Amino acid sequence: MKTLPTLKDAWIYIEHGIIKDYGTMANMPPHTGFKTIDCSGKTVLPAWCDSHSHIVYAGNREQEFVDRIRGLSYQEIAERGGGIVNSAKKLQQTSEEDLFEQSALRVEEVMKLGTGALEIKSGYGLTTQAELKMLRVAKRLQKEYPLTIKTTFLGAHAIPPEFKGNKDGYMDLLCNEMLPQVHKEALADYVDIFCEEGYFSVSDMERLLEAASKFNLIPKVHVNQFNSLGGIASAVKHNALSVDHLEVMTDADIDALQNMETIPVALPSCSFFLGIPYAPGRKMIDAGLPLAVATDYNPGSTPSGNMNFVVSAACIKMKLTPEEAINAATQNGAYAMGLGHSHGSITRGKVANLIITKEIPSYGYLPYAFGSNLIDTVIINGSEV
Ligand code: NIG
Ligand code: FE
């Protein structure tokens, strides 16, 4: 992660949406008849790979934002019927078309901010019909936009009010009705669960992941946001592709990830917005772990899909170097959504998803000048956005 390979004074050749070749200007092949973009003074990077989002949602939770400013905590708001179930109520009452329109605006926004690959979770439905509606919207976004989208079934996001005091009843619904239906319509690549006090336990997670493995759904899970419950070791045991959040990490949690295929994913914008600790990114990298960073774009804990801010926050608050933060937001983000072979770096044969910056002195200027929009052009699948 310490190394970000660069070429100065270089060209890239794109054909049919694929990076065909690159090199330095001293060795530029003849190139008449092609469309060219002059990048003098600019930097060309792989587009961001945002491996964790809840970008499909209805309405917003601006009121809870104000409640938190006035002193209520995220957990207190949830106990009063706010939080995830509040978004679920709104989403259940929103038509599939309307949900698509609301979500499409956000997808267009993040593409312009340089995101070329995006994971999208369900989890604001909490009924079979509403969960399927969310995943269908995510699939339609995949069809209608050039960015690459992976989908994750997160029915186990919260216990819906109808199942209050009957979590096992909701687990039955998840395993016996929702999972088979999601599989039947081929709506998800991954399965997720919010493993946290007041939500789902480690044994709930194990039950769900075992049921999901019968449908070939690979786990990507929410763990260690507020408490370390042992969910990381268990997710690793179930071959999770990623473990996400990680604001609260014990040494045993770090040990459980050593030499494994499971990648830790930090979500610094969530820490910023909720005022909770940041995942100990520096400590994890120093312990020899890889790290990806993602937005967590959602209406409750992170109403922002800006990967540029994530990269800045990874440097400023988690003490990653610019090289580490950019690798975490590109190559490692691609890995965390199963796209390591096709996305996340400027490599011959990979999808041509690129960011062309404005004129900046170096790539380190990107996280340094936090909050500025330093993107000039975004290319996704070989075309300018
Ligand atoms: O990743 N922590 C669980 N889920 C989301 C937030 C859900 C919400 O508040 O709407 C997250 O932060
Ligand atoms: Fe999340």
GROMACS .gro file of C-alpha atoms and ligand atoms in nm:
model
  398
    1MET     CA    1   0.000   0.000   0.000
    2LYS     CA    2   0.298   0.232   0.051
    3THR     CA    3   0.374   0.240  -0.321
    4LEU     CA    4   0.165   0.414  -0.584
    5PRO     CA    5   0.340   0.352  -0.917
    6THR     CA    6   0.342   0.659  -1.143
    7LEU     CA    7   0.456   0.759  -1.490
    8LYS     CA    8   0.541   1.120  -1.565
    9ASP     CA    9   0.467   1.271  -1.908
   10ALA     CA   10   0.260   0.975  -2.020
   11TRP     CA   11  -0.015   0.862  -2.256
   12ILE     CA   12  -0.298   0.610  -2.217
   13TYR     CA   13  -0.472   0.441  -2.508
   14ILE     CA   14  -0.834   0.333  -2.461
   15GLU     CA   15  -1.032   0.115  -2.704
   16HIS     CA   16  -1.391  -0.011  -2.662
   17GLY     CA   17  -1.395   0.087  -2.295
   18ILE     CA   18  -1.074  -0.100  -2.212
   19ILE     CA   19  -0.727   0.032  -2.124
   20LYS     CA   20  -0.529  -0.109  -2.414
   21ASP     CA   21  -0.188   0.039  -2.354
   22TYR     CA   22   0.008   0.318  -2.189
   23GLY     CA   23   0.361   0.454  -2.188
   24THR     CA   24   0.571   0.768  -2.176
   25MET     CA   25   0.553   1.039  -2.442
   26ALA     CA   26   0.910   0.958  -2.547
   27ASN     CA   27   0.774   0.626  -2.677
   28MET     CA   28   0.443   0.742  -2.818
   29PRO     CA   29   0.324   0.529  -3.113
   30PRO     CA   30   0.163   0.702  -3.416
   31HIS     CA   31  -0.185   0.810  -3.317
   32THR     CA   32  -0.362   0.994  -3.597
   33GLY     CA   33  -0.735   0.944  -3.634
   34PHE     CA   34  -0.805   0.893  -3.263
   35LYS     CA   35  -0.996   1.120  -3.030
   36THR     CA   36  -0.738   1.273  -2.795
   37ILE     CA   37  -0.767   1.445  -2.457
   38ASP     CA   38  -0.478   1.673  -2.361
   39CYS     CA   39  -0.388   1.613  -1.995
   40SER     CA   40  -0.095   1.857  -1.975
   41GLY     CA   41  -0.030   1.954  -1.612
   42LYS     CA   42  -0.299   1.715  -1.493
   43THR     CA   43  -0.292   1.380  -1.316
   44VAL     CA   44  -0.471   1.068  -1.441
   45LEU     CA   45  -0.580   0.819  -1.176
   46PRO     CA   46  -0.794   0.506  -1.171
   47ALA     CA   47  -1.154   0.602  -1.088
   48TRP     CA   48  -1.266   0.541  -0.728
   49CYS     CA   49  -1.404   0.200  -0.633
   50ASP     CA   50  -1.668   0.254  -0.362
   51SER     CA   51  -1.720  -0.092  -0.212
   52HIS     CA   52  -1.985  -0.002   0.049
   53SER     CA   53  -2.297   0.205  -0.013
   54HIS     CA   54  -2.666   0.220   0.066
   55ILE     CA   55  -2.729   0.463  -0.220
   56VAL     CA   56  -3.081   0.330  -0.292
   57TYR     CA   57  -3.306   0.493  -0.031
   58ALA     CA   58  -3.617   0.708  -0.003
   59GLY     CA   59  -3.636   1.058   0.141
   60ASN     CA   60  -3.381   1.168   0.399
   61ARG     CA   61  -3.325   1.182   0.777
   62GLU     CA   62  -3.245   1.549   0.815
   63GLN     CA   63  -3.456   1.568   1.131
   64GLU     CA   64  -3.235   1.309   1.305
   65PHE     CA   65  -2.930   1.514   1.205
   66VAL     CA   66  -3.074   1.808   1.400
   67ASP     CA   67  -3.172   1.576   1.690
   68ARG     CA   68  -2.810   1.464   1.713
   69ILE     CA   69  -2.684   1.822   1.712
   70ARG     CA   70  -2.919   1.883   2.004
   71GLY     CA   71  -2.759   1.595   2.196
   72LEU     CA   72  -2.928   1.264   2.113
   73SER     CA   73  -2.698   0.978   2.011
   74TYR     CA   74  -2.740   0.757   1.702
   75GLN     CA   75  -2.842   0.470   1.932
   76GLU     CA   76  -3.092   0.684   2.128
   77ILE     CA   77  -3.257   0.796   1.804
   78ALA     CA   78  -3.289   0.434   1.691
   79GLU     CA   79  -3.444   0.335   2.027
   80ARG     CA   80  -3.711   0.604   1.972
   81GLY     CA   81  -3.817   0.455   1.640
   82GLY     CA   82  -3.583   0.662   1.424
   83GLY     CA   83  -3.287   0.522   1.236
   84ILE     CA   84  -3.304   0.236   0.992
   85VAL     CA   85  -3.672   0.151   1.056
   86ASN     CA   86  -3.760   0.516   0.986
   87SER     CA   87  -3.598   0.488   0.640
   88ALA     CA   88  -3.771   0.151   0.589
   89LYS     CA   89  -4.114   0.304   0.653
   90LYS     CA   90  -4.045   0.573   0.391
   91LEU     CA   91  -3.911   0.323   0.140
   92GLN     CA   92  -4.204   0.083   0.177
   93GLN     CA   93  -4.437   0.372   0.085
   94THR     CA   94  -4.228   0.477  -0.217
   95SER     CA   95  -4.297   0.332  -0.563
   96GLU     CA   96  -4.022   0.147  -0.745
   97GLU     CA   97  -4.017   0.418  -1.013
   98ASP     CA   98  -3.987   0.700  -0.761
   99LEU     CA   99  -3.715   0.509  -0.571
  100PHE     CA  100  -3.525   0.467  -0.897
  101GLU     CA  101  -3.548   0.839  -0.977
  102GLN     CA  102  -3.429   0.944  -0.630
  103SER     CA  103  -3.139   0.696  -0.637
  104ALA     CA  104  -3.039   0.775  -0.997
  105LEU     CA  105  -2.971   1.139  -0.901
  106ARG     CA  106  -2.723   1.019  -0.640
  107VAL     CA  107  -2.558   0.776  -0.882
  108GLU     CA  108  -2.511   1.060  -1.131
  109GLU     CA  109  -2.365   1.272  -0.852
  110VAL     CA  110  -2.106   1.012  -0.744
  111MET     CA  111  -2.002   0.937  -1.103
  112LYS     CA  112  -1.919   1.305  -1.147
  113LEU     CA  113  -1.718   1.282  -0.823
  114GLY     CA  114  -1.506   1.010  -0.981
  115THR     CA  115  -1.668   0.682  -0.874
  116GLY     CA  116  -1.648   0.419  -1.149
  117ALA     CA  117  -1.751   0.109  -0.953
  118LEU     CA  118  -2.005   0.095  -0.674
  119GLU     CA  119  -2.150  -0.163  -0.437
  120ILE     CA  120  -2.516  -0.110  -0.343
  121LYS     CA  121  -2.693  -0.273  -0.048
  122SER     CA  122  -3.058  -0.337   0.023
  123GLY     CA  123  -3.165  -0.313   0.387
  124TYR     CA  124  -3.417  -0.027   0.396
  125GLY     CA  125  -3.702  -0.257   0.290
  126LEU     CA  126  -3.723  -0.505   0.578
  127THR     CA  127  -4.017  -0.683   0.410
  128THR     CA  128  -3.973  -0.932   0.129
  129GLN     CA  129  -4.142  -0.707  -0.125
  130ALA     CA  130  -3.956  -0.392  -0.024
  131GLU     CA  131  -3.616  -0.566  -0.013
  132LEU     CA  132  -3.676  -0.704  -0.363
  133LYS     CA  133  -3.785  -0.358  -0.479
  134MET     CA  134  -3.456  -0.208  -0.358
  135LEU     CA  135  -3.246  -0.473  -0.531
  136ARG     CA  136  -3.443  -0.436  -0.856
  137VAL     CA  137  -3.374  -0.063  -0.847
  138ALA     CA  138  -3.002  -0.134  -0.795
  139LYS     CA  139  -3.008  -0.374  -1.091
  140ARG     CA  140  -3.183  -0.115  -1.308
  141LEU     CA  141  -2.918   0.144  -1.212
  142GLN     CA  142  -2.659  -0.108  -1.333
  143LYS     CA  143  -2.838  -0.132  -1.670
  144GLU     CA  144  -2.890   0.239  -1.721
  145TYR     CA  145  -2.551   0.378  -1.610
  146PRO     CA  146  -2.199   0.301  -1.735
  147LEU     CA  147  -2.044   0.246  -1.391
  148THR     CA  148  -2.001  -0.109  -1.263
  149ILE     CA  149  -2.244  -0.202  -0.984
  150LYS     CA  150  -2.238  -0.497  -0.743
  151THR     CA  151  -2.542  -0.569  -0.526
  152THR     CA  152  -2.568  -0.695  -0.169
  153PHE     CA  153  -2.870  -0.833   0.016
  154LEU     CA  154  -2.885  -0.664   0.359
  155GLY     CA  155  -3.231  -0.772   0.476
  156ALA     CA  156  -3.067  -0.823   0.818
  157HIS     CA  157  -3.014  -0.450   0.868
  158ALA     CA  158  -3.255  -0.400   1.162
  159ILE     CA  159  -3.540  -0.584   1.327
  160PRO     CA  160  -3.862  -0.440   1.182
  161PRO     CA  161  -4.129  -0.321   1.432
  162GLU     CA  162  -4.364  -0.607   1.332
  163PHE     CA  163  -4.103  -0.849   1.472
  164LYS     CA  164  -4.026  -0.659   1.794
  165GLY     CA  165  -3.944  -0.923   2.058
  166ASN     CA  166  -3.942  -1.191   1.787
  167LYS     CA  167  -3.603  -1.161   1.622
  168ASP     CA  168  -3.600  -1.535   1.547
  169GLY     CA  169  -3.923  -1.490   1.352
  170TYR     CA  170  -3.752  -1.228   1.136
  171MET     CA  171  -3.447  -1.455   1.097
  172ASP     CA  172  -3.684  -1.727   0.972
  173LEU     CA  173  -3.829  -1.484   0.717
  174LEU     CA  174  -3.480  -1.381   0.603
  175CYS     CA  175  -3.356  -1.739   0.563
  176ASN     CA  176  -3.670  -1.915   0.440
  177GLU     CA  177  -3.839  -1.653   0.224
  178MET     CA  178  -3.618  -1.357   0.136
  179LEU     CA  179  -3.293  -1.540   0.053
  180PRO     CA  180  -3.457  -1.792  -0.183
  181GLN     CA  181  -3.647  -1.511  -0.357
  182VAL     CA  182  -3.334  -1.296  -0.395
  183HIS     CA  183  -3.159  -1.599  -0.541
  184LYS     CA  184  -3.447  -1.686  -0.773
  185GLU     CA  185  -3.444  -1.340  -0.930
  186ALA     CA  186  -3.059  -1.330  -0.928
  187LEU     CA  187  -3.068  -0.994  -0.752
  188ALA     CA  188  -2.757  -1.008  -0.531
  189ASP     CA  189  -2.387  -1.089  -0.548
  190TYR     CA  190  -2.328  -1.064  -0.172
  191VAL     CA  191  -2.501  -1.098   0.164
  192ASP     CA  192  -2.463  -0.857   0.457
  193ILE     CA  193  -2.586  -0.830   0.820
  194PHE     CA  194  -2.556  -0.554   1.079
  195CYS     CA  195  -2.382  -0.744   1.361
  196GLU     CA  196  -2.422  -0.509   1.658
  197GLU     CA  197  -2.581  -0.480   2.001
  198GLY     CA  198  -2.952  -0.410   1.956
  199TYR     CA  199  -2.942  -0.546   1.600
  200PHE     CA  200  -2.808  -0.894   1.515
  201SER     CA  201  -2.579  -1.121   1.720
  202VAL     CA  202  -2.282  -1.325   1.604
  203SER     CA  203  -2.497  -1.639   1.614
  204ASP     CA  204  -2.766  -1.467   1.400
  205MET     CA  205  -2.487  -1.381   1.157
  206GLU     CA  206  -2.365  -1.740   1.147
  207ARG     CA  207  -2.715  -1.869   1.080
  208LEU     CA  208  -2.768  -1.621   0.796
  209LEU     CA  209  -2.427  -1.675   0.637
  210GLU     CA  210  -2.475  -2.050   0.640
  211ALA     CA  211  -2.819  -2.018   0.479
  212ALA     CA  212  -2.678  -1.772   0.222
  213SER     CA  213  -2.385  -1.997   0.131
  214LYS     CA  214  -2.637  -2.246  -0.012
  215PHE     CA  215  -2.726  -1.973  -0.262
  216ASN     CA  216  -2.360  -1.890  -0.329
  217LEU     CA  217  -2.391  -1.549  -0.167
  218ILE     CA  218  -2.052  -1.437  -0.033
  219PRO     CA  219  -2.055  -1.233   0.291
  220LYS     CA  220  -1.961  -0.865   0.321
  221VAL     CA  221  -2.065  -0.767   0.671
  222HIS     CA  222  -2.122  -0.468   0.902
  223VAL     CA  223  -1.919  -0.539   1.218
  224ASN     CA  224  -1.752  -0.352   1.506
  225GLN     CA  225  -1.922  -0.014   1.449
  226PHE     CA  226  -1.998   0.042   1.817
  227ASN     CA  227  -1.890  -0.284   1.985
  228SER     CA  228  -1.652  -0.570   1.920
  229LEU     CA  229  -1.871  -0.882   1.952
  230GLY     CA  230  -1.642  -1.134   1.783
  231GLY     CA  231  -1.811  -1.092   1.448
  232ILE     CA  232  -1.483  -1.047   1.261
  233ALA     CA  233  -1.340  -1.392   1.346
  234SER     CA  234  -1.673  -1.547   1.260
  235ALA     CA  235  -1.701  -1.360   0.927
  236VAL     CA  236  -1.347  -1.469   0.835
  237LYS     CA  237  -1.443  -1.830   0.915
  238HIS     CA  238  -1.735  -1.795   0.673
  239ASN     CA  239  -1.502  -1.670   0.396
  240ALA     CA  240  -1.628  -1.311   0.401
  241LEU     CA  241  -1.491  -1.098   0.119
  242SER     CA  242  -1.488  -0.794   0.348
  243VAL     CA  243  -1.558  -0.680   0.703
  244ASP     CA  244  -1.677  -0.321   0.713
  245HIS     CA  245  -1.693  -0.030   0.966
  246LEU     CA  246  -1.435  -0.144   1.230
  247GLU     CA  247  -1.449   0.174   1.438
  248VAL     CA  248  -1.394  -0.044   1.748
  249MET     CA  249  -1.110  -0.296   1.698
  250THR     CA  250  -0.944  -0.519   1.957
  251ASP     CA  251  -0.604  -0.681   1.905
  252ALA     CA  252  -0.786  -1.016   1.870
  253ASP     CA  253  -0.993  -0.865   1.585
  254ILE     CA  254  -0.675  -0.757   1.407
  255ASP     CA  255  -0.520  -1.101   1.462
  256ALA     CA  256  -0.825  -1.271   1.313
  257LEU     CA  257  -0.761  -1.090   0.983
  258GLN     CA  258  -0.393  -1.184   0.951
  259ASN     CA  259  -0.306  -1.373   0.630
  260MET     CA  260  -0.669  -1.412   0.531
  261GLU     CA  261  -0.859  -1.336   0.209
  262THR     CA  262  -1.104  -1.109   0.398
  263ILE     CA  263  -1.026  -0.739   0.355
  264PRO     CA  264  -1.105  -0.479   0.623
  265VAL     CA  265  -1.301  -0.176   0.497
  266ALA     CA  266  -1.306   0.157   0.682
  267LEU     CA  267  -1.580   0.418   0.637
  268PRO     CA  268  -1.433   0.747   0.762
  269SER     CA  269  -1.721   0.969   0.642
  270CYS     CA  270  -1.951   0.779   0.881
  271SER     CA  271  -1.716   0.854   1.172
  272PHE     CA  272  -1.703   1.219   1.064
  273PHE     CA  273  -2.081   1.255   1.041
  274LEU     CA  274  -2.171   1.065   1.361
  275GLY     CA  275  -1.873   1.192   1.562
  276ILE     CA  276  -1.766   0.838   1.652
  277PRO     CA  277  -1.409   0.698   1.651
  278TYR     CA  278  -1.233   0.635   1.320
  279ALA     CA  279  -1.132   0.280   1.230
  280PRO     CA  280  -0.766   0.241   1.337
  281GLY     CA  281  -0.641   0.234   0.979
  282ARG     CA  282  -0.280   0.321   1.062
  283LYS     CA  283  -0.265   0.044   1.322
  284MET     CA  284  -0.416  -0.214   1.086
  285ILE     CA  285  -0.175  -0.131   0.803
  286ASP     CA  286   0.122  -0.131   1.043
  287ALA     CA  287   0.008  -0.474   1.162
  288GLY     CA  288   0.045  -0.592   0.801
  289LEU     CA  289  -0.323  -0.588   0.699
  290PRO     CA  290  -0.453  -0.447   0.372
  291LEU     CA  291  -0.724  -0.179   0.397
  292ALA     CA  292  -0.998  -0.048   0.169
  293VAL     CA  293  -1.197   0.271   0.225
  294ALA     CA  294  -1.553   0.340   0.107
  295THR     CA  295  -1.827   0.598   0.156
  296ASP     CA  296  -2.116   0.411   0.328
  297TYR     CA  297  -2.347   0.661   0.147
  298ASN     CA  298  -2.682   0.632   0.332
  299PRO     CA  299  -2.947   0.864   0.477
  300GLY     CA  300  -2.870   0.799   0.846
  301SER     CA  301  -2.500   0.776   0.923
  302THR     CA  302  -2.337   0.912   0.605
  303PRO     CA  303  -2.540   1.129   0.367
  304SER     CA  304  -2.239   1.169   0.138
  305GLY     CA  305  -2.104   0.964  -0.151
  306ASN     CA  306  -1.789   1.167  -0.203
  307MET     CA  307  -1.486   0.936  -0.232
  308ASN     CA  308  -1.257   1.240  -0.257
  309PHE     CA  309  -1.356   1.334   0.096
  310VAL     CA  310  -1.308   0.971   0.207
  311VAL     CA  311  -0.950   0.979   0.074
  312SER     CA  312  -0.882   1.309   0.257
  313ALA     CA  313  -1.034   1.180   0.580
  314ALA     CA  314  -0.830   0.859   0.553
  315CYS     CA  315  -0.517   1.075   0.547
  316ILE     CA  316  -0.621   1.342   0.796
  317LYS     CA  317  -0.804   1.133   1.055
  318MET     CA  318  -0.670   0.779   1.004
  319LYS     CA  319  -0.310   0.884   0.927
  320LEU     CA  320  -0.280   0.703   0.596
  321THR     CA  321  -0.028   0.848   0.352
  322PRO     CA  322  -0.173   0.975   0.020
  323GLU     CA  323  -0.033   0.661  -0.149
  324GLU     CA  324  -0.205   0.433   0.104
  325ALA     CA  325  -0.532   0.623   0.089
  326ILE     CA  326  -0.545   0.621  -0.293
  327ASN     CA  327  -0.463   0.248  -0.304
  328ALA     CA  328  -0.733   0.188  -0.040
  329ALA     CA  329  -0.990   0.376  -0.253
  330THR     CA  330  -0.900   0.212  -0.584
  331GLN     CA  331  -0.725  -0.127  -0.604
  332ASN     CA  332  -0.832  -0.242  -0.256
  333GLY     CA  333  -1.186  -0.109  -0.303
  334ALA     CA  334  -1.207  -0.310  -0.625
  335TYR     CA  335  -1.095  -0.623  -0.437
  336ALA     CA  336  -1.359  -0.560  -0.168
  337MET     CA  337  -1.633  -0.595  -0.430
  338GLY     CA  338  -1.482  -0.881  -0.627
  339LEU     CA  339  -1.354  -0.654  -0.906
  340GLY     CA  340  -0.980  -0.673  -0.837
  341HIS     CA  341  -0.913  -0.836  -1.174
  342SER     CA  342  -1.098  -0.574  -1.382
  343HIS     CA  343  -1.101  -0.243  -1.192
  344GLY     CA  344  -0.900  -0.025  -0.955
  345SER     CA  345  -0.577   0.039  -1.144
  346ILE     CA  346  -0.442   0.165  -1.474
  347THR     CA  347  -0.353  -0.176  -1.611
  348ARG     CA  348  -0.365  -0.309  -1.967
  349GLY     CA  349  -0.690  -0.502  -2.013
  350LYS     CA  350  -0.877  -0.338  -1.723
  351VAL     CA  351  -1.193  -0.131  -1.768
  352ALA     CA  352  -1.114   0.228  -1.871
  353ASN     CA  353  -1.244   0.405  -1.558
  354LEU     CA  354  -1.027   0.712  -1.503
  355ILE     CA  355  -1.018   1.043  -1.322
  356ILE     CA  356  -0.840   1.333  -1.491
  357THR     CA  357  -0.767   1.603  -1.233
  358LYS     CA  358  -0.745   1.976  -1.282
  359GLU     CA  359  -0.389   2.108  -1.295
  360ILE     CA  360  -0.240   2.008  -0.959
  361PRO     CA  361   0.122   1.982  -0.841
  362SER     CA  362   0.102   1.612  -0.742
  363TYR     CA  363  -0.145   1.339  -0.647
  364GLY     CA  364  -0.083   1.419  -0.280
  365TYR     CA  365  -0.254   1.753  -0.342
  366LEU     CA  366  -0.588   1.570  -0.378
  367PRO     CA  367  -0.627   1.467  -0.011
  368TYR     CA  368  -0.441   1.779   0.105
  369ALA     CA  369  -0.686   2.026  -0.052
  370PHE     CA  370  -0.984   1.858   0.117
  371GLY     CA  371  -1.325   1.985   0.014
  372SER     CA  372  -1.205   2.132  -0.315
  373ASN     CA  373  -1.331   1.971  -0.633
  374LEU     CA  374  -1.010   1.899  -0.820
  375ILE     CA  375  -1.165   1.669  -1.079
  376ASP     CA  376  -1.164   1.794  -1.437
  377THR     CA  377  -1.296   1.490  -1.626
  378VAL     CA  378  -1.427   1.145  -1.533
  379ILE     CA  379  -1.408   0.861  -1.785
  380ILE     CA  380  -1.623   0.557  -1.716
  381ASN     CA  381  -1.618   0.255  -1.944
  382GLY     CA  382  -1.415   0.458  -2.192
  383SER     CA  383  -1.661   0.749  -2.218
  384GLU     CA  384  -1.654   1.094  -2.063
  385VAL     CA  385  -1.920   1.139  -1.792
  386NIG     O1  386  -2.350   0.142   0.762
  386NIG     N1  387  -2.467   0.068   1.057
  386NIG     C1  388  -2.557   0.023   0.988
  386NIG     N2  389  -2.604   0.070   0.873
  386NIG     C2  390  -2.571   0.193   0.810
  386NIG     C3  391  -2.649   0.310   0.861
  386NIG     C4  392  -2.791   0.285   0.864
  386NIG     C5  393  -2.875   0.406   0.894
  386NIG     O2  394  -2.857   0.475   0.995
  386NIG     O3  395  -2.964   0.429   0.811
  386NIG     C6  396  -2.423   0.219   0.821
  386NIG     O4  397  -2.377   0.314   0.886
  387FE      FE  398  -2.316   0.062   0.584
   0.00000   0.00000   0.00000
